[in-house]
Short mmCIF file of C-alpha atoms and ligand atoms in Angstrom, two decimals:
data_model
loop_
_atom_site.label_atom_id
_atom_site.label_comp_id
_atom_site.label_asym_id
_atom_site.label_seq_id
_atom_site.Cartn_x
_atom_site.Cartn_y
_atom_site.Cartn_z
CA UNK A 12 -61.82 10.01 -38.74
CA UNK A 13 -57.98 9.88 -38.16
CA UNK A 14 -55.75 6.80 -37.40
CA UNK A 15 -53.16 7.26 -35.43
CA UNK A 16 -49.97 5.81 -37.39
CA UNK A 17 -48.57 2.17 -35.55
CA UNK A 18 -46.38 2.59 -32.16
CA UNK A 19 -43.30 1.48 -32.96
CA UNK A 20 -42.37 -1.66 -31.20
CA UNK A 21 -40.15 -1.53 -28.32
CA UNK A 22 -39.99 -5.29 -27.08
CA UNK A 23 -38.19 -7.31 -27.59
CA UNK A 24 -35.60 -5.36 -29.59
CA UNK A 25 -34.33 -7.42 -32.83
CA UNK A 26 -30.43 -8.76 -32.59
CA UNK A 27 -29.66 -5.86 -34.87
CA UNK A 28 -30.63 -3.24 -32.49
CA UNK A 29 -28.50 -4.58 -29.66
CA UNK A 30 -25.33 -2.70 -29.27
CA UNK A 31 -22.46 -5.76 -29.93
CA UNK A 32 -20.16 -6.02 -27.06
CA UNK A 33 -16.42 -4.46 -27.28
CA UNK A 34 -13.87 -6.66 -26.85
CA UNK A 35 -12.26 -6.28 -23.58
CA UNK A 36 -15.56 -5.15 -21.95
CA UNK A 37 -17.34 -6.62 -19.23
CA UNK A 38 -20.25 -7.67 -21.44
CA UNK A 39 -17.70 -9.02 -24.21
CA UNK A 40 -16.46 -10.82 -21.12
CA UNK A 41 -19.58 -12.28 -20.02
CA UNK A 42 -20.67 -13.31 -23.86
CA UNK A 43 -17.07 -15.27 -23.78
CA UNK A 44 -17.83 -17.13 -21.19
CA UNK A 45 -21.19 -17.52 -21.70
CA UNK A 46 -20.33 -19.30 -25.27
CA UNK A 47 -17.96 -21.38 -23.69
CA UNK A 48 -18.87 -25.33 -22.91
CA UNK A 49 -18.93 -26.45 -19.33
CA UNK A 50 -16.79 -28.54 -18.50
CA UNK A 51 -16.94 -31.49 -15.21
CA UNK A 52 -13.55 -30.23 -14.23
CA UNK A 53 -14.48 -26.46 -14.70
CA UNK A 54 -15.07 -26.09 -11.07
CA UNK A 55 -11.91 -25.32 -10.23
CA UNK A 56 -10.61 -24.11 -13.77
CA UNK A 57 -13.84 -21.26 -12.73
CA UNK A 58 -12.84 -20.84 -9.17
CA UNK A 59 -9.31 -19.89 -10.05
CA UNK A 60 -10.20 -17.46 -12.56
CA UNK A 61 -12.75 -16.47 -10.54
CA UNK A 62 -10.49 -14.99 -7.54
CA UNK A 63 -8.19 -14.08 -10.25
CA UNK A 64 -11.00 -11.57 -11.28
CA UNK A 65 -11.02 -10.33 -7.81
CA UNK A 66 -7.41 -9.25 -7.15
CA UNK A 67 -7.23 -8.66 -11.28
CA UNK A 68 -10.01 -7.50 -12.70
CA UNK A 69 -9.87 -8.46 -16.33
CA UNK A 70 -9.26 -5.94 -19.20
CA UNK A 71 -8.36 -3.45 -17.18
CA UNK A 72 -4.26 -3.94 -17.78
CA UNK A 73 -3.22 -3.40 -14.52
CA UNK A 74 -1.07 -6.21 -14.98
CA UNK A 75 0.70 -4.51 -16.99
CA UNK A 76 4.28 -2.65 -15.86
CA UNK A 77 3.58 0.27 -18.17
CA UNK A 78 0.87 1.39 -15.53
CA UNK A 79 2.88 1.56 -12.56
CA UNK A 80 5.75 3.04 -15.34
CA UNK A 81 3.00 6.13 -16.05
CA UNK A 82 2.65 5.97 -12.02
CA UNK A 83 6.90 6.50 -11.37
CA UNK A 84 7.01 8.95 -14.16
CA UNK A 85 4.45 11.51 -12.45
CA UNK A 86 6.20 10.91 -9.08
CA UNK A 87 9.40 11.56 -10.86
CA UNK A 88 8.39 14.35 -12.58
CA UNK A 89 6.99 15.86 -9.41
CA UNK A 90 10.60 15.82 -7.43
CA UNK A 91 11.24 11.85 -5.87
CA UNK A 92 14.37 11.35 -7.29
CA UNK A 93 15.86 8.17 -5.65
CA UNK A 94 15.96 5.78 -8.35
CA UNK A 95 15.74 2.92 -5.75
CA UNK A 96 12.78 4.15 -4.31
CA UNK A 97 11.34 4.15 -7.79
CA UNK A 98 12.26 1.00 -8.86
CA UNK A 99 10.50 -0.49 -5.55
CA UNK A 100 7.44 1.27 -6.86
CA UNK A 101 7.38 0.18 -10.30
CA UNK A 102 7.72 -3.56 -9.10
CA UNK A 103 5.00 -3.53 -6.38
CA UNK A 104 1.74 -4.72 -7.94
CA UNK A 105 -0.47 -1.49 -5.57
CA UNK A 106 -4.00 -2.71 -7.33
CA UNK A 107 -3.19 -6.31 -5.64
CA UNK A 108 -3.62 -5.04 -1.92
CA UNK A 109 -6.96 -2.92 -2.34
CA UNK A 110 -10.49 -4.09 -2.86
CA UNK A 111 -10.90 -4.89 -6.62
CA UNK A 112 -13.77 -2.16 -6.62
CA UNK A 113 -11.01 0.64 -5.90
CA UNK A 114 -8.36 -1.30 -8.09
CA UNK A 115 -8.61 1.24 -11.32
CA UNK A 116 -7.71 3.95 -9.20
CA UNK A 117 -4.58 1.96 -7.37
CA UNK A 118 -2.03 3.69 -9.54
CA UNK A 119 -3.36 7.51 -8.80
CA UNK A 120 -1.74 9.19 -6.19
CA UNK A 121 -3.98 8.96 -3.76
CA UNK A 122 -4.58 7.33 -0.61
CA UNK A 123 -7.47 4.80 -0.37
CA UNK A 124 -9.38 2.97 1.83
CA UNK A 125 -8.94 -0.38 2.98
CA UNK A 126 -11.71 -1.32 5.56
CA UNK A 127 -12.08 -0.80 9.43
CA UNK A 128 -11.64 3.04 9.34
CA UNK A 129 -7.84 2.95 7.86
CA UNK A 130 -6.84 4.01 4.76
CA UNK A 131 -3.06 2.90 2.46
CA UNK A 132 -0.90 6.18 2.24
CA UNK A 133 -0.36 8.08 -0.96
CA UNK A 134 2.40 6.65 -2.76
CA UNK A 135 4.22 9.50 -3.35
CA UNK A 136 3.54 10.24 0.75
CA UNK A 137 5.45 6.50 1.35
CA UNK A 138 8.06 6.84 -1.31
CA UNK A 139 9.14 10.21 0.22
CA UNK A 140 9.67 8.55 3.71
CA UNK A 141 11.51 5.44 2.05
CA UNK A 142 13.67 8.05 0.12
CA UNK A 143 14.44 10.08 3.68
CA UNK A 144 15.11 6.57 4.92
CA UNK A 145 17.44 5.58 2.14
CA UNK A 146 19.60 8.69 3.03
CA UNK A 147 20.35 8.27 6.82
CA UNK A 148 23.94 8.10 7.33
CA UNK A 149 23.83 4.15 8.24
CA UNK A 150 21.67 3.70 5.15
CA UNK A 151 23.89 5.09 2.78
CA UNK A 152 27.03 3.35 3.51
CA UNK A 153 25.18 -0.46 3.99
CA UNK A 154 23.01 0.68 0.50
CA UNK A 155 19.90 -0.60 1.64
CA UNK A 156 17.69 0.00 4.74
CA UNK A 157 19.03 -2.48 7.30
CA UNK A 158 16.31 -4.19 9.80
CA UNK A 159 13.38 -2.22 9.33
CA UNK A 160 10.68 -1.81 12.01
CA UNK A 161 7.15 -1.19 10.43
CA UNK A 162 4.22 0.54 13.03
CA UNK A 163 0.87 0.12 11.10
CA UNK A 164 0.75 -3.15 8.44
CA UNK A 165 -2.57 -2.00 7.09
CA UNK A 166 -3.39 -3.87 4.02
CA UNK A 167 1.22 -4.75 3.77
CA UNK A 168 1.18 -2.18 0.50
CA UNK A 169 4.32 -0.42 1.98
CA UNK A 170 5.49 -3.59 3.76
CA UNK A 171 6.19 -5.11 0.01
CA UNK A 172 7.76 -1.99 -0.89
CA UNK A 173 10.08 -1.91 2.29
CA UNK A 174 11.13 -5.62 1.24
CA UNK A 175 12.46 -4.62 -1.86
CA UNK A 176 14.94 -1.98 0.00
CA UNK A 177 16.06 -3.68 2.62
CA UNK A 178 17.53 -7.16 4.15
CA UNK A 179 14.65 -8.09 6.93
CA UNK A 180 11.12 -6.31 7.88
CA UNK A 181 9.15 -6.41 10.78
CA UNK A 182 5.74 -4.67 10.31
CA UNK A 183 3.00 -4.61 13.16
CA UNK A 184 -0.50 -3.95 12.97
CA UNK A 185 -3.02 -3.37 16.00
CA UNK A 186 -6.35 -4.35 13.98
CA UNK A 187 -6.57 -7.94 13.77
CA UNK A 188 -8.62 -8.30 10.45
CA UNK A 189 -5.87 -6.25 8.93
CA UNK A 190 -3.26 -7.83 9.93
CA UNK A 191 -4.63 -11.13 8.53
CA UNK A 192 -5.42 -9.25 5.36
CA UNK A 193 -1.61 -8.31 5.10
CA UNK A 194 -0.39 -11.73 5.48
CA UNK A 195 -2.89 -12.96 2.85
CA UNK A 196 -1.34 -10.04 0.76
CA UNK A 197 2.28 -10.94 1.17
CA UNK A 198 1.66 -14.56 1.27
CA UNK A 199 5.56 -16.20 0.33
CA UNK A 200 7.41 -13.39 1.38
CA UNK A 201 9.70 -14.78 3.78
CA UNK A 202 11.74 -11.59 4.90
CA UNK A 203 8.47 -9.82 5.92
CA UNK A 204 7.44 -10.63 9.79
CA UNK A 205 3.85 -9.56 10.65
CA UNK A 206 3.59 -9.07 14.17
CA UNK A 207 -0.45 -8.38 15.80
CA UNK A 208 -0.16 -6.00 18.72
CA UNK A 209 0.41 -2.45 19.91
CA UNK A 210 3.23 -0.85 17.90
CA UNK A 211 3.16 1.92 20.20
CA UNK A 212 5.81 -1.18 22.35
CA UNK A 213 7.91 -0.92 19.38
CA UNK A 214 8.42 -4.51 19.14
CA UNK A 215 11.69 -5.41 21.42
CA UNK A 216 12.19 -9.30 20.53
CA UNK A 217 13.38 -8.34 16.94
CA UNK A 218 15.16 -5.20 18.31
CA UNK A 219 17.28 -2.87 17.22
CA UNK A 220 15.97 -1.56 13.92
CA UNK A 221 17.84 0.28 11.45
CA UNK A 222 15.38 1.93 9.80
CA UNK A 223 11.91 2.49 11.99
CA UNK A 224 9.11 4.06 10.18
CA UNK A 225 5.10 4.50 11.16
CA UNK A 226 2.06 4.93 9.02
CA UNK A 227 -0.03 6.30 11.87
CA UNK A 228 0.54 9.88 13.72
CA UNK A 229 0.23 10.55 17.50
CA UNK A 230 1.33 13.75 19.31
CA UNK A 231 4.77 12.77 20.26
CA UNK A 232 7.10 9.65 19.20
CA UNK A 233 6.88 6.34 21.48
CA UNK A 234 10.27 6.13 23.63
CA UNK A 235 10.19 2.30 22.83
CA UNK A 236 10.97 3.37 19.57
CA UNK A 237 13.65 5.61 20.43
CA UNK A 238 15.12 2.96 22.60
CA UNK A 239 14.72 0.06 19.63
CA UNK A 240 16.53 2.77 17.12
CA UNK A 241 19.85 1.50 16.56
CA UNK A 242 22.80 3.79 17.09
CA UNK A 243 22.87 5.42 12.95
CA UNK A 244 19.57 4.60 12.87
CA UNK A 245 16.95 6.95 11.22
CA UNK A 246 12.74 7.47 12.18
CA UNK A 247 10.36 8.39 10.10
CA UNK A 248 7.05 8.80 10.73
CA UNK A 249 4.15 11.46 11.46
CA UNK A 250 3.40 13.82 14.49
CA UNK A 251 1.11 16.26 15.68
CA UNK A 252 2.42 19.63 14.57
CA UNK A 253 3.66 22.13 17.04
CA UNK A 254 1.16 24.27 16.42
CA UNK A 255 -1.61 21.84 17.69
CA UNK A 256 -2.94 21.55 14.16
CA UNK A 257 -2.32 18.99 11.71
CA UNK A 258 0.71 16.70 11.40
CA UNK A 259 4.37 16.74 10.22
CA UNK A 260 6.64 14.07 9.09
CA UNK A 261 9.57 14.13 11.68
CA UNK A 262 12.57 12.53 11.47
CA UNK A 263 14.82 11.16 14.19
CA UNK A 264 18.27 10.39 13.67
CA UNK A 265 19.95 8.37 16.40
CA UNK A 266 24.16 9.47 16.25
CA UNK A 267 26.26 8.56 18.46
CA UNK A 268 29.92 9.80 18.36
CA UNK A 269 33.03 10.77 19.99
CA UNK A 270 30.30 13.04 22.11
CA UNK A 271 28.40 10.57 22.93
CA UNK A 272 24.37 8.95 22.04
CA UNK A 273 21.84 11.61 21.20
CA UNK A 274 18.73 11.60 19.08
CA UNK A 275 18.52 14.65 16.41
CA UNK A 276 14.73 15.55 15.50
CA UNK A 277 14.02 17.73 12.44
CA UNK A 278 10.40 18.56 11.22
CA UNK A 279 9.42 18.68 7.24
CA UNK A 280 6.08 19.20 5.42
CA UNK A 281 2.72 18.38 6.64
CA UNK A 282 1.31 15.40 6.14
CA UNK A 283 -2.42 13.71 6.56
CA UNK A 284 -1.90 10.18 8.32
CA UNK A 285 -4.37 8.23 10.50
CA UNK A 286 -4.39 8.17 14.00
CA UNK A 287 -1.74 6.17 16.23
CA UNK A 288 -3.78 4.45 18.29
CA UNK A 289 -2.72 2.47 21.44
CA UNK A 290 -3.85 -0.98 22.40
CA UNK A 291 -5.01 -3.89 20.08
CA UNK A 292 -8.68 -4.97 18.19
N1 SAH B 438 1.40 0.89 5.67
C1 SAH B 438 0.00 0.66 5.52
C2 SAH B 438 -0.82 1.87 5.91
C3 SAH B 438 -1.94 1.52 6.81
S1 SAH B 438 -2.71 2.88 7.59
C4 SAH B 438 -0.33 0.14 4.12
O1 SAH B 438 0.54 0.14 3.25
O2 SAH B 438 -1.46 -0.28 3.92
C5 SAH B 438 -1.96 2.84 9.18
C6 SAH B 438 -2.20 1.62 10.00
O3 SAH B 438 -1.66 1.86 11.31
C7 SAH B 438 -3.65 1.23 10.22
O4 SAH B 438 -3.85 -0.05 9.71
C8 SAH B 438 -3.81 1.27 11.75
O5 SAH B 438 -4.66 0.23 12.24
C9 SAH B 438 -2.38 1.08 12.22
N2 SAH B 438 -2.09 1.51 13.57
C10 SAH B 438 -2.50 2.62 14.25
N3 SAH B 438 -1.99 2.62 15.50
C11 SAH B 438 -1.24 1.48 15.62
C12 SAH B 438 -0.48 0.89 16.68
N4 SAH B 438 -0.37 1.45 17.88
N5 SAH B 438 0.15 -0.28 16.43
C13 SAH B 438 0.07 -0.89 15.23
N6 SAH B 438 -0.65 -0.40 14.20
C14 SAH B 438 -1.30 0.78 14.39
#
């Protein structure tokens, strides 16, 4: 007769079979604080660090200025040049305006999503258009971007990025939820004003803008914002190509000289930007 020799024994595993925890990784993280005494005042101390977690997810050194640094030098490398445009970049904290699930990929180059449908642009897509802002005539001589009209808040990514070029933004948003997102995002930013409505109207109280510039395409630009563009004033934003297919950034410059007031539209590269949408949710 044969024995069969003994199963080994799967359960409960001994300490010394259990993998020990790197530091810095989630399960280091949750030994940490696992070892550490409550407290009667933790509740707070442990709802602070808690939301902290959720705009800042531990260990993962976004934090950190050498990862939008690695972010600037790729865009660099890959042909934006204006130093201002970088600098806005490498201050703006991207990882802080997205859902802390899509945080590790904040400082790709790549757009993301940010809820109802929308997505924040690419940020090499919004420093281009900050960089074609930067070089209008107007812009040039006054060194920044002026009063800057906004179409399309989203999640107020680009909104903090406008801030740090210019004197005084207005941004607009037609999704409601978004829009209160965006203020929750830029939260003590006093020369940011978030406006909820259709920025298809331009917005006229706050009118004229230096700089206008939309992160949402339709097939032809808005006159409102044609008529809000101040005289040196430059547009940015996406269209419908000619062609039917796809969109184009265009760019509207509004001169006015010894001639007279005109607007001069030039087309550049195609682009990928979400629909301009009229009315408000
Ligand atoms: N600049 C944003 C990008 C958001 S995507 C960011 O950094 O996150 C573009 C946004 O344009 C969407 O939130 C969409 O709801 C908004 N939008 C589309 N049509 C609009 C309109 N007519 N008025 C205001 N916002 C509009």
């Amino acid at each position: 007769m044969t024995s069969l020799p003994p199963r080994p024994k799967r359960f409960p595993l001994s300490l010394d079979k259990l993998a020990p925890a790197r530091p810095g990784t989630p399960s280091a993280a949750a030994a940490a604080e696992a070892r550490e005494p409550l407290k009667p005042q933790g509740h707070w101390q442990q709802a602070a660090a808690i939301k902290a977690r959720q705009t800042t997810p531990i260990g993962l050194g976004l934090d950190s200025a050498g990862v939008r640094q690695r972010m600037v030098d790729r865009l660099r490398r890959e042909g934006l040049v204006d130093e201002r445009v970088l600098q806005a970049l490498a201050t703006v904290h991207r990882h802080a305006f997205v859902d802390s699930a899509l945080a590790t990929q904040a400082y790709e180059d790549t757009s993301l999503p940010i809820g109802h449908g929308q997505t924040i642009s690419k940020p090499s897509v919004v420093g281009r258009m900050m960089a074609l802002m930067l070089d209008a005539p107007g812009a040039r001589q006054r060194g920044h971007l002026g009063k800057v009209l906004e179409i399309g808040t989203g999640c107020g990514y680009q909104a903090a990025l406008l801030m740090q070029l210019s004197k005084q933004v207005v941004s607009i948003e037609r999704v409601r939820p978004l829009h209160d997102k965006a203020r929750a995002n830029l939260v003590g930013h006093h020369q940011v004003r978030l406006v909820y409505g259709d920025g298809m109207l331009g917005h006229p109280p706050s009118a004229p803008y230096d700089s206008i510039i939309s992160a949402a395409g339709g097939d032809d630009i808005p006159q409102a914002w044609l008529d809000q563009l101040a005289p040196g004033g430059r547009l940015v934003a996406p269209m419908t190509a000619p062609s039917g297919r796809g969109q184009v950034l265009v760019l509207i410059d509004h001169v006015r000289d010894a001639a007279g007031s005109r607007f001069v539209r030039s087309l550049h590269e195609a682009v990928l930007f979400v629909p301009l949408k009229s009315g408000v949710l």
